[in-house]
Amino acid sequence: MAYDGNDKVLEEVTGKSYEFGFTTDIESDKAPAGLNEDIIRLISSKKEEPEWMLKWRLEAFAVWKKMEEPNWPHLQYKKPDYQAISYYSAPKQKKQLNSLDEVDPEMRKTMDKLGISMEEQKRLSGVAVDFVMDSVSVATSFKEKLGELGIIFCSMSDAVKEHPELIKKYLGSVVPTKDNFFSALNAAVFTDGSFCYIPKGVRCPMELSTYFRINESGTGQFERTLVVADEASYVSYLEGCTAPQRDENQLHAAVVELVALDEAEIKYSTVQNWYPGDAEGKGGVFNFVTKRGICHRRSKISWTQVETGSAVTWKYPSCILKGDHSVGEFYSVAVTNNAQQADTGTKMIHLGKNTHSTIISKGISAGKSHNSYRGLVQIMPSADNARNFSQCDSLLMTDTSGAHTFPYIEVKNPTAKVEHEATTSKIGEDQIFYCLQRGIDEEQAISLIVNGYAKEVLNQLPMEFAVEAQKLLSISLEGSVG
Amino acid sequence: MVNIKELKASIGETQILKGLNLEIKPGEVHAIMGPNGSGKSTLASVLAGREDYDVTGGSVDFESRDLLEMDATERARSGLFLAFQYPVEIPGVSNINFMRAAVNGKREHEGLDPIKGKDFLNLVKEKASLVELDGRLRNRSVNEGFSGGEKKRNEIFQMAMLEPRFAVLDETDSGLDIDALRIVANGVNAMRSPDRSFLVITHYQRLLDYIVPDFVHVLVDGKIVLSGDKDLALKLEEKGYDWIKEDVIA
């Protein structure tokens, strides 16, 4: 029952090189490989950090040294040599920038190639972009306008210096240093990231966006993002990434913390398209991310992610529904092709009364890839009338790919209502043939069917991101049926 | 328009079509009837280019081109349409977007630019009225949650949108109540023209009261064993297929 033509197309497409696999030639200021207290002191001093921050890092390092890399995910990879990584790399740009014109032309070119020309973004879409190349933020736009509303949107380095009281209060409050191996590593060596604070009652008028880009051979990226939405505020935050082609695996262990205080709402959207490695998986990015949000009373956190890149993904954006009547949502599309592996999902921890959570996960596996959904729904004794609805669908594009679902449900309160639905299907040959018979070619047919399958999730993304995500899905899966 | 000669096809080890001959001229409507398992739907699938079937012999000429050399998409773009017996659902893909992709695929084949939004919507409006397909169904996902009758009306709507040269209707009457049958048949009849041909595959004579064929053929065991005009269908309705097996084949 196979379409003979598909194998041919599959070969052609897997031979296609990564579209964003270019590197930018910028002088960089790089630490020697290895990790020890001296390196951490170096990072801290390069960033002109206060003493308390250095202390926090050193404590994290001490914790990390005692921890072991997790083995439980459904992933197979060669564990990185943490002593062979350089933990600091910053583009050489010494003076403060007042406008985009002062940005290094090479860096500007990179931004243009990524299709995120900042002028255009500024003018057309009203998105404030905090562009992170390697580890230092080089430009932050719209800062003034946001400033008028009391919104803080800046690099983590600046935040440490300028808003120490907020950082001390919230950094590590949702993802404690000792939470896991990668969060501890991140706490010790994080070089930059974004900080966002929305004051009480303020609705952030634009989507805040950070583009990450790994740019220095052999450097891991350890981003730290903290979003604090004060009472009754609202923010939509976008995160998108592409990375240049590399021969060795690049480690990325980011930490994202969201704090939604009473009646606040945070919408966090990610489109992730890091280099997945070649057809054998060689050279791709390792993406070990810890993302978690805490919801106070009547607040809401919504995670939406479209994951198409990375050789190995380990990622579970989660919500702690602490406050009564709080809401957590997780919408995910994860695509794996060739030799990619993804173990992703979410955790919804219900502590407050009348807390609600929704999980919609759509996995798509092509090539010989493996795609696992791992989710935990935990209803604690205090969570009267908690509700959860989970739907985990898997779509197989080939006979050689795998889809796995590991749902964990723990209910410790008898008033809870938890629903879980799961389906696994192979992409329908009947559906493809139906399209072909209407004169739609196979590539487009797959794109239509896959985008239709993922629509519930794509609909959650802000408009401009949704368009980008649709293209990504199509590019990632071209000719991958077999 | 279409000339099928000694067509043989099998699925796996089983031979289903065993030397089928049929010539359809422009403007003609041919009906194929036959008992279950005689190869009716196989014929439809083979003509449309479904790769599950192996064509093991014979030829099919379509407007002076070798149909069997073309892939399914090319056949469709060249003007062959199949109204499916069981139209599939494509969740999350709106009927409108689906049809736009189909119409633009055909236009690309003809060297035309993609259709303009406004023109497309006008076309949809015009063609949908032909089968009384309301706006709700047009905007829903392809066939998702459609009733049996709605699915078949959607097939005819799509046919009207694509204006094929040759349309194969595979048991379009199955699962239709009398009102839906009339709507579907009216849609087909409205599309009859001197340069468009139809092959209507059906199990029952009923459909042929509404779509009156020029010729009726009886398919038994992978071959056409008897041909006639519309009266043949009435005779089949009355007497069943057994007499053919006894009288004609024996």
XYZ file of C-alpha atoms in Angstrom:
732
model
C 0.000 0.000 0.000
C 2.950 2.365 -0.409
C 3.380 5.236 -2.773
C 6.500 4.395 -4.697
C 7.084 7.999 -5.602
C 7.483 8.957 -1.994
C 10.801 7.288 -1.430
C 12.264 9.329 -4.209
C 10.924 12.567 -2.849
C 12.048 11.595 0.605
C 15.604 11.116 -0.600
C 15.578 14.415 -2.397
C 14.320 16.295 0.576
C 16.483 14.697 3.187
C 19.359 15.721 0.957
C 18.227 19.322 1.271
C 20.526 21.371 3.445
C 19.341 23.466 6.327
C 17.979 26.687 5.010
C 19.277 28.855 7.794
C 22.659 27.135 8.044
C 24.901 30.133 7.668
C 27.278 31.622 10.180
C 28.128 35.193 10.872
C 31.697 36.289 11.070
C 31.898 38.471 14.127
C 34.886 38.729 16.412
C 34.032 37.096 19.642
C 35.218 37.282 23.117
C 35.332 33.696 24.231
C 36.156 31.922 27.440
C 38.375 28.819 27.361
C 36.576 25.491 27.392
C 35.736 23.920 30.707
C 33.703 24.555 33.800
C 35.001 25.432 37.244
C 34.564 28.179 39.795
C 37.056 30.399 37.975
C 35.014 30.272 34.798
C 31.913 31.232 36.739
C 33.793 34.126 38.320
C 34.934 35.131 34.841
C 31.390 35.114 33.486
C 30.166 37.095 36.445
C 32.918 39.682 36.167
C 32.559 39.999 32.365
C 28.965 40.822 33.018
C 29.908 43.247 35.814
C 27.551 41.467 38.162
C 26.993 42.304 41.817
C 28.397 40.000 44.464
C 25.031 38.375 45.319
C 24.640 37.194 41.765
C 28.070 35.545 41.774
C 27.223 33.873 45.045
C 23.985 32.547 43.567
C 25.884 31.120 40.614
C 28.532 29.464 42.773
C 25.877 27.825 44.924
C 24.192 26.521 41.795
C 27.512 25.144 40.565
C 28.027 23.338 43.854
C 24.572 21.779 43.508
C 25.141 20.837 39.874
C 28.399 19.048 40.602
C 26.484 16.606 42.809
C 23.782 15.929 40.232
C 23.556 13.394 37.462
C 22.296 13.884 33.956
C 18.803 12.375 33.661
C 18.435 9.027 31.964
C 14.664 8.631 32.042
C 13.701 10.402 28.803
C 13.021 8.291 25.749
C 16.140 9.656 24.082
C 19.416 8.289 22.894
C 22.337 10.630 22.488
C 25.957 10.921 23.384
C 26.024 12.928 26.571
C 27.899 16.178 26.105
C 31.339 16.594 27.634
C 30.627 19.517 29.913
C 34.326 20.264 30.269
C 34.747 20.680 26.509
C 32.268 23.508 26.234
C 33.085 27.178 26.339
C 30.671 28.846 28.692
C 31.043 32.401 27.615
C 31.075 34.043 24.245
C 30.044 37.593 23.563
C 30.192 39.527 20.338
C 32.739 42.314 20.778
C 30.656 45.367 21.107
C 31.853 47.595 23.803
C 29.857 50.731 23.679
C 26.195 51.153 24.388
C 23.997 51.408 21.340
C 21.592 54.218 20.852
C 20.068 53.114 17.577
C 20.004 50.244 15.124
C 22.487 52.078 12.898
C 25.167 51.339 15.403
C 24.691 47.599 15.227
C 27.520 45.651 13.591
C 26.695 45.361 9.864
C 27.452 41.616 9.957
C 24.919 41.187 12.681
C 22.409 43.201 10.752
C 22.956 40.916 7.789
C 22.224 37.897 9.953
C 19.012 39.458 11.097
C 18.052 40.162 7.520
C 18.743 36.570 6.497
C 16.498 35.414 9.278
C 13.826 37.599 7.834
C 13.539 39.687 10.958
C 14.666 43.013 9.636
C 14.162 45.127 12.684
C 13.150 48.329 10.934
C 10.378 46.489 9.224
C 9.305 44.759 12.355
C 9.291 48.049 14.173
C 7.302 49.795 11.509
C 4.902 47.103 10.409
C 4.145 44.680 13.148
C 4.731 46.656 16.293
C 6.880 43.912 17.787
C 9.611 44.935 20.167
C 12.587 42.691 19.512
C 15.276 41.900 21.998
C 17.736 40.196 19.690
C 20.069 37.773 21.379
C 23.053 36.687 19.335
C 25.145 34.290 21.278
C 24.940 35.532 24.762
C 24.652 39.271 24.771
C 21.652 41.326 23.818
C 22.663 43.725 21.122
C 19.610 45.754 20.555
C 16.379 46.388 22.344
C 13.690 48.338 20.646
C 10.526 49.979 21.805
C 12.047 50.305 25.197
C 10.884 53.844 25.616
C 7.304 53.208 24.704
C 7.147 50.286 27.067
C 8.845 52.393 29.693
C 6.000 54.872 29.670
C 3.675 52.095 30.823
C 6.182 50.998 33.432
C 6.883 47.785 31.514
C 10.406 46.522 31.881
C 11.715 44.518 28.933
C 15.469 44.150 28.955
C 18.341 41.716 28.920
C 18.835 39.653 32.023
C 22.282 41.247 32.496
C 20.754 44.699 32.642
C 17.995 43.493 34.912
C 20.488 42.119 37.405
C 22.083 45.542 37.596
C 19.048 47.767 37.292
C 16.263 45.819 38.989
C 18.045 43.736 41.633
C 15.026 43.697 43.955
C 12.804 42.028 41.317
C 15.515 39.620 40.256
C 16.321 38.626 43.816
C 12.649 38.061 44.494
C 11.725 36.054 41.410
C 14.843 34.511 39.841
C 14.787 30.819 40.661
C 11.414 31.129 42.392
C 9.640 28.943 39.829
C 12.525 26.791 38.644
C 14.784 26.418 41.664
C 18.455 25.863 40.998
C 18.295 22.318 42.300
C 15.223 21.456 40.228
C 17.146 19.390 37.724
C 20.571 18.834 36.221
C 20.109 21.344 33.424
C 18.464 24.030 35.535
C 21.358 23.863 37.968
C 23.858 24.109 35.120
C 21.977 27.054 33.692
C 21.878 28.843 37.046
C 25.637 28.505 37.352
C 26.629 29.674 33.903
C 23.750 31.542 32.267
C 25.139 34.382 30.237
C 22.082 36.322 29.269
C 18.424 36.201 28.434
C 15.426 38.396 28.810
C 13.589 39.903 31.688
C 10.100 41.237 31.456
C 7.949 42.856 34.095
C 4.406 44.088 33.528
C 3.114 46.326 36.309
C -0.265 45.987 37.989
C -3.254 46.373 35.722
C -1.192 47.031 32.590
C -2.019 45.294 29.352
C 1.150 45.131 27.299
C 0.161 46.747 23.997
C 2.491 44.710 21.785
C 3.835 41.236 21.519
C 7.242 41.021 23.155
C 9.643 39.005 21.117
C 13.109 37.598 21.511
C 14.986 35.925 18.752
C 17.639 33.544 19.899
C 20.463 32.502 17.734
C 23.382 30.282 18.557
C 26.365 31.679 16.737
C 29.686 30.591 18.078
C 31.122 27.173 17.292
C 31.462 25.084 20.391
C 29.606 27.383 22.724
C 26.550 26.264 24.540
C 23.841 28.728 25.115
C 22.419 29.113 28.559
C 19.631 31.589 28.374
C 17.602 32.669 31.309
C 14.196 34.201 30.793
C 11.990 35.598 33.506
C 8.566 37.046 32.885
C 6.667 38.554 35.801
C 3.108 39.693 35.217
C 1.920 41.667 38.207
C -1.704 41.623 39.343
C -4.323 41.908 36.605
C -1.761 42.509 33.858
C -1.425 40.827 30.466
C 1.504 39.998 28.238
C 2.069 37.929 25.127
C 5.649 36.823 24.705
C 7.157 35.288 21.586
C 10.300 33.248 21.388
C 11.723 32.024 18.121
C 14.999 30.444 17.208
C 17.167 29.375 14.298
C 20.739 28.206 14.470
C 23.581 27.870 11.981
C 24.875 24.552 10.768
C 27.524 22.888 12.908
C 29.484 19.670 12.914
C 29.479 19.074 16.631
C 26.469 19.032 18.833
C 25.590 22.279 20.440
C 24.102 22.266 23.867
C 21.291 24.535 24.765
C 19.969 24.438 28.305
C 17.690 27.375 28.822
C 15.477 28.151 31.757
C 12.253 30.083 31.394
C 10.278 31.176 34.445
C 6.859 32.774 34.305
C 5.130 34.349 37.254
C 1.465 35.266 36.862
C 0.297 37.088 39.963
C -3.406 37.374 40.857
C -5.642 37.786 37.831
C -2.696 38.184 35.449
C -2.362 36.434 32.095
C 0.781 35.337 30.299
C 0.765 33.894 26.822
C 4.129 32.408 25.895
C 4.630 31.237 22.324
C 7.660 29.482 20.904
C 8.613 28.558 17.389
C 11.750 26.500 17.573
C 13.715 25.674 14.443
C 17.221 24.890 15.507
C 19.517 22.936 13.304
C 18.359 19.312 13.599
C 21.601 17.774 12.357
C 22.153 16.063 9.047
C 20.152 13.048 7.863
C 21.968 10.931 10.469
C 21.422 13.468 13.208
C 25.037 14.575 13.275
C 25.695 18.136 14.271
C 22.288 19.106 15.539
C 21.413 21.177 18.565
C 20.673 19.519 21.905
C 17.782 21.358 23.411
C 17.349 20.682 27.129
C 15.033 23.342 28.373
C 13.239 23.875 31.639
C 10.150 26.032 31.296
C 7.715 26.547 34.094
C 5.132 29.044 35.189
C 3.345 29.669 38.433
C -0.245 30.846 38.464
C -1.642 32.775 41.378
C -5.352 33.361 42.036
C -7.524 33.687 38.911
C -4.474 33.968 36.688
C -3.720 32.159 33.458
C -0.624 30.883 31.729
C -0.770 29.572 28.218
C 2.188 27.841 26.585
C 2.126 27.356 22.841
C 5.021 25.720 21.081
C 5.859 24.643 17.574
C 8.958 22.479 17.709
C 10.543 21.486 14.430
C 14.255 21.700 15.075
C 17.050 20.279 17.263
C 18.624 16.852 17.134
C 17.430 16.080 20.653
C 14.677 17.901 22.500
C 13.922 17.537 26.181
C 11.331 20.026 27.181
C 8.212 20.190 29.357
C 6.707 23.646 29.703
C 4.674 23.360 32.872
C 2.183 25.213 35.039
C 1.878 25.216 38.780
C -1.730 26.157 39.390
C -1.257 27.461 42.885
C -4.021 30.027 43.108
C -7.720 29.206 43.196
C -9.474 29.498 39.836
C -6.220 29.642 37.931
C -5.887 28.247 34.408
C -3.020 26.501 32.662
C -2.851 25.663 28.979
C -0.360 23.811 26.835
C -0.613 23.657 23.071
C 2.153 21.881 21.238
C 3.122 20.711 17.796
C 6.343 18.746 17.727
C 7.738 17.589 14.406
C 10.612 15.171 14.135
C 12.206 14.070 10.889
C 15.278 12.046 9.879
C 17.094 11.040 13.073
C 15.597 13.697 15.339
C 14.383 12.767 18.798
C 11.939 14.662 20.922
C 10.711 13.935 24.414
C 8.362 16.739 25.196
C 5.113 17.465 26.962
C 3.940 19.315 29.990
C 3.158 19.146 33.671
C 0.039 20.596 35.165
C 0.216 20.703 38.929
C -3.154 21.560 40.445
C -2.916 22.996 43.957
C -5.685 25.606 44.048
C -9.424 25.032 44.060
C -11.341 25.149 40.783
C -8.164 25.128 38.765
C -8.419 24.180 35.102
C -5.856 22.895 32.676
C -5.930 21.986 29.004
C -3.292 20.030 27.120
C -3.378 19.702 23.350
C -0.337 17.923 21.993
C 0.189 17.044 18.337
C 3.218 14.967 17.500
C 4.337 14.382 13.931
C 7.060 11.822 13.245
C 8.777 11.380 9.902
C 11.924 9.655 8.659
C 13.291 7.374 11.370
C 12.655 9.881 14.115
C 11.116 9.336 17.528
C 8.605 11.645 19.072
C 7.451 11.163 22.634
C 4.798 12.953 24.577
C 5.376 12.888 28.303
C 2.848 14.638 30.453
C 1.943 14.785 34.089
C -1.397 15.895 35.428
C -1.258 16.072 39.180
C -4.294 16.945 41.271
C -3.217 17.622 44.834
C -5.501 17.090 47.861
C -6.161 20.817 48.162
C -7.387 21.165 44.574
C -11.143 20.778 44.927
C -13.049 20.656 41.638
C -9.939 20.671 39.524
C -10.428 19.951 35.841
C -8.067 18.717 33.214
C -8.559 17.855 29.602
C -5.697 16.281 27.678
C -5.582 15.344 24.064
C -2.439 13.776 22.665
C -2.428 12.931 19.013
C 0.401 11.381 17.058
C 0.756 11.344 13.328
C 3.225 8.961 11.717
C 4.517 9.877 8.299
C 6.587 6.729 7.742
C 6.784 3.109 8.838
C 10.220 3.737 10.319
C 9.261 6.572 12.667
C 7.930 6.182 16.162
C 5.392 7.925 18.359
C 5.211 7.320 22.082
C 2.851 8.676 24.685
C 3.646 8.618 28.397
C 0.758 10.206 30.249
C 1.065 10.289 34.013
C -2.048 11.136 35.962
C -2.049 11.490 39.735
C -5.326 12.393 41.368
C -5.409 12.947 45.101
C -8.744 14.721 45.336
C -12.014 12.865 44.630
C -13.765 15.932 43.189
C -11.331 16.157 40.308
C -12.307 15.517 36.741
C -9.517 14.423 34.435
C -9.987 13.485 30.811
C -7.334 12.045 28.571
C -7.683 11.277 24.897
C -4.939 9.887 22.744
C -4.778 8.844 19.118
C -2.048 7.570 16.868
C -2.550 7.487 13.150
C -0.488 7.046 10.067
C -0.898 9.832 7.581
C -3.867 8.737 5.526
C -3.061 7.428 2.080
C -6.733 7.932 1.366
C -6.402 11.566 2.346
C -3.347 12.037 0.164
C -4.972 10.298 -2.770
C -8.065 12.432 -2.365
C -5.886 15.547 -2.675
C -3.927 14.138 -5.623
C -7.164 13.341 -7.417
C -8.184 16.958 -7.046
C -4.995 18.060 -8.777
C -3.074 18.977 -5.642
C 0.523 17.739 -5.768
C 1.898 15.512 -3.093
C 4.040 18.106 -1.309
C 1.127 20.443 -1.026
C -1.198 17.639 -0.017
C 1.026 16.737 2.918
C 1.365 20.362 3.876
C -2.421 20.792 3.846
C -3.078 17.646 5.843
C -0.372 18.305 8.427
C -1.307 21.935 8.901
C -4.921 20.870 9.245
C -3.923 18.307 11.842
C -1.993 20.936 13.806
C -4.541 23.683 13.351
C -5.869 23.678 16.900
C -2.389 24.549 18.094
C -1.402 26.913 15.280
C -4.582 28.884 15.936
C -3.225 29.720 19.377
C -0.229 31.533 17.939
C -0.216 35.257 17.234
C -0.924 35.917 13.555
C 2.590 36.609 12.221
C 3.993 33.673 14.141
C 1.280 31.357 12.865
C 2.221 32.083 9.263
C 5.877 31.407 10.019
C 4.992 28.214 11.839
C 2.899 26.911 8.966
C 5.786 27.416 6.573
C 8.118 25.686 8.994
C 5.880 22.633 9.260
C 5.727 22.356 5.502
C 9.485 22.791 5.090
C 10.228 20.287 7.829
C 8.055 17.604 6.309
C 8.444 18.066 2.580
C 8.414 14.665 0.910
C 8.526 12.787 4.151
C 5.720 10.313 3.628
C 6.714 6.724 3.101
C -12.438 11.154 -25.306
C -11.598 7.949 -23.433
C -10.675 4.659 -25.000
C -10.015 1.702 -22.717
C -8.576 -1.369 -24.391
C -8.069 -4.795 -22.832
C -7.423 -3.245 -19.429
C -6.093 -5.663 -16.850
C -5.411 -4.737 -13.245
C -4.710 -6.531 -10.024
C -4.255 -5.795 -6.372
C -1.612 -7.928 -4.789
C -1.988 -11.383 -6.289
C -5.634 -10.974 -7.187
C -6.532 -10.045 -10.702
C -9.651 -7.892 -10.756
C -9.932 -6.363 -14.210
C -9.492 -9.033 -16.850
C -9.460 -7.298 -20.205
C -11.963 -4.474 -20.125
C -12.908 -2.561 -23.256
C -14.855 0.681 -23.293
C -14.938 3.694 -25.543
C -16.537 6.924 -24.400
C -17.036 9.749 -26.896
C -17.323 13.458 -26.007
C -20.676 14.349 -24.481
C -21.677 10.758 -23.744
C -22.854 9.418 -20.425
C -22.031 5.777 -19.825
C -23.293 3.768 -16.898
C -21.539 0.718 -15.529
C -23.539 -1.684 -13.439
C -22.616 -5.009 -12.014
C -22.772 -7.233 -8.981
C -20.605 -6.704 -5.910
C -16.973 -7.571 -6.490
C -17.180 -7.342 -10.260
C -14.487 -4.642 -10.425
C -16.533 -1.443 -10.694
C -14.681 0.518 -8.034
C -11.358 -0.915 -9.149
C -11.998 0.526 -12.592
C -12.643 3.953 -11.031
C -9.459 3.748 -8.931
C -7.298 2.580 -11.824
C -8.560 5.382 -14.058
C -7.832 7.944 -11.331
C -4.309 6.609 -10.847
C -4.432 4.991 -7.456
C -1.111 3.216 -6.966
C -2.463 0.395 -4.850
C -3.442 -1.284 -8.100
C -1.035 -2.750 -10.617
C -2.031 -2.330 -14.216
C -0.870 -5.565 -15.810
C -2.061 -5.046 -19.361
C -4.016 -2.979 -21.837
C -4.121 0.725 -22.523
C -6.184 3.795 -21.740
C -6.196 6.671 -24.169
C -7.426 9.984 -22.721
C -7.809 12.778 -25.250
C -5.027 11.270 -27.362
C -2.687 10.905 -24.405
C -1.590 7.775 -22.593
C -3.513 8.057 -19.322
C -1.581 5.246 -17.646
C 1.667 7.178 -18.070
C 0.407 10.108 -16.004
C 0.441 10.303 -12.202
C -2.777 10.937 -10.302
C -2.214 14.691 -9.981
C -1.511 15.093 -13.672
C -4.605 13.109 -14.605
C -6.696 15.355 -12.392
C -5.143 18.517 -13.790
C -5.704 17.237 -17.316
C -9.416 17.041 -16.667
C -10.177 13.664 -15.072
C -12.384 13.823 -11.993
C -13.398 11.047 -9.638
C -16.376 11.500 -7.341
C -15.476 9.103 -4.538
C -17.771 6.482 -3.141
C -16.430 7.267 0.320
C -15.101 10.841 0.381
C -12.448 11.150 3.102
C -12.422 13.696 5.886
C -9.456 16.027 6.173
C -9.651 17.592 9.639
C -8.530 21.181 9.999
C -8.454 21.888 6.250
C -11.341 24.092 5.204
C -13.294 23.107 2.148
C -12.595 26.525 0.684
C -8.814 26.328 1.112
C -8.823 22.819 -0.231
C -10.683 23.872 -3.348
C -8.483 26.898 -3.844
C -5.419 24.639 -3.838
C -7.146 22.339 -6.322
C -8.265 25.135 -8.638
C -4.825 26.731 -8.563
C -3.163 23.384 -9.260
C -5.207 23.090 -12.419
C -4.548 26.706 -13.377
C -0.815 26.195 -12.920
C -1.044 23.220 -15.281
C -2.751 25.450 -17.819
C -0.132 28.161 -17.449
C -2.442 30.552 -15.646
C -1.778 32.676 -12.558
C -3.469 31.701 -9.286
C -7.088 32.753 -9.180
C -7.860 36.121 -7.570
C -9.594 35.984 -4.204
C -12.702 37.738 -5.360
C -13.046 35.655 -8.528
C -12.612 32.522 -6.497
C -15.335 33.449 -4.036
C -17.707 34.286 -6.854
C -16.968 30.940 -8.472
C -17.621 29.143 -5.186
C -20.912 30.932 -4.777
C -22.038 30.058 -8.280
C -21.058 26.391 -8.123
C -22.269 25.804 -4.580
C -25.764 26.906 -5.541
C -25.790 24.110 -8.107
C -25.909 21.486 -5.352
C -27.408 23.681 -2.638
C -24.219 23.555 -0.575
C -24.632 26.286 2.011
C -21.948 28.563 3.407
C -21.630 26.555 6.572
C -20.461 23.483 4.670
C -18.151 25.478 2.462
C -16.202 26.783 5.430
C -16.070 23.578 7.436
C -13.176 21.143 7.256
C -13.266 18.944 4.172
C -16.090 16.440 4.719
C -15.610 16.495 8.486
C -18.880 15.896 10.239
C -20.772 15.953 6.934
C -23.728 13.619 6.557
C -23.584 11.038 3.775
C -25.679 13.258 1.530
C -23.586 16.327 2.284
C -20.410 14.476 1.372
C -21.807 13.469 -1.993
C -23.089 16.982 -2.668
C -19.624 18.231 -1.802
C -18.164 15.855 -4.405
C -20.419 17.278 -7.084
C -19.617 20.813 -5.914
C -15.922 20.047 -6.325
C -16.588 18.596 -9.749
C -18.402 21.764 -10.741
C -15.519 23.883 -9.456
C -12.942 21.939 -11.463
C -15.011 21.589 -14.660
C -13.467 18.285 -15.734
C -13.513 16.877 -19.270
C -14.229 13.390 -17.988
C -15.933 12.598 -14.688
C -16.170 9.206 -13.033
C -18.922 8.919 -10.434
C -18.260 5.950 -8.185
C -21.515 4.822 -6.563
C -22.472 8.402 -5.937
C -26.003 7.257 -5.132
C -24.975 5.002 -2.248
C -26.249 6.272 1.060
C -28.427 8.979 -0.446
C -32.064 9.563 0.334
C -34.346 10.511 -2.510
C -34.034 14.276 -2.004
C -30.263 14.198 -1.857
C -30.235 11.934 -4.884
C -32.279 14.472 -6.820
C -29.994 17.344 -5.819
C -26.877 15.405 -6.798
C -28.399 14.291 -10.100
C -29.514 17.832 -10.919
C -25.969 19.008 -10.325
C -24.614 16.383 -12.700
C -27.255 17.058 -15.331
C -26.503 20.770 -15.234
C -22.937 19.907 -16.144
C -23.724 17.671 -19.076
C -22.342 19.205 -22.250
C -21.167 18.123 -25.712
C -17.527 18.230 -24.661
C -17.803 16.570 -21.266
C -18.217 12.842 -20.688
C -19.354 10.863 -17.681
C -18.853 7.359 -16.432
C -21.497 6.607 -13.826
C -20.798 3.558 -11.705
C -23.790 2.320 -9.786
C -25.275 -0.708 -8.190
C -28.854 0.352 -8.606
C -30.930 1.478 -11.518
C -32.538 4.234 -9.415
C -29.803 6.799 -10.086
C -30.265 6.297 -13.811
C -33.843 7.592 -13.579
C -32.269 10.919 -12.747
C -29.048 10.797 -14.709
C -30.194 9.223 -17.939
C -27.283 7.424 -19.619
C -26.617 7.013 -23.322
C -25.194 3.560 -22.759
C -25.385 0.974 -20.013
C -22.716 -1.705 -19.551
C -22.724 -4.723 -17.329
C -19.460 -5.569 -15.625
C -19.077 -9.144 -14.448
C -15.827 -10.643 -13.200
C -13.609 -7.877 -14.548
C -15.061 -7.698 -18.044
C -17.922 -5.919 -19.736
C -20.230 -8.728 -20.726
C -23.221 -6.846 -22.048
C -23.936 -3.352 -23.339
C -27.161 -1.635 -24.243
C -29.172 1.525 -23.771
C -31.014 2.705 -20.659
C -33.567 -0.084 -20.972
C -30.878 -2.557 -20.068
C -30.704 -0.949 -16.643
C -34.422 -1.463 -16.150
C -34.094 -5.097 -17.124
C -31.269 -5.536 -14.619
C -33.351 -3.913 -11.930
C -36.162 -6.301 -12.631
C -34.248 -9.531 -13.169
C -31.002 -9.059 -11.226
C -27.635 -10.179 -12.548
C -27.928 -13.936 -12.396
C -29.574 -14.300 -15.811
C -26.584 -12.582 -17.408
C -24.202 -14.971 -15.790
C -26.305 -17.846 -17.097
C -27.369 -16.558 -20.529
C -24.533 -14.361 -21.668
C -21.441 -15.842 -20.175
C -22.439 -19.457 -20.522
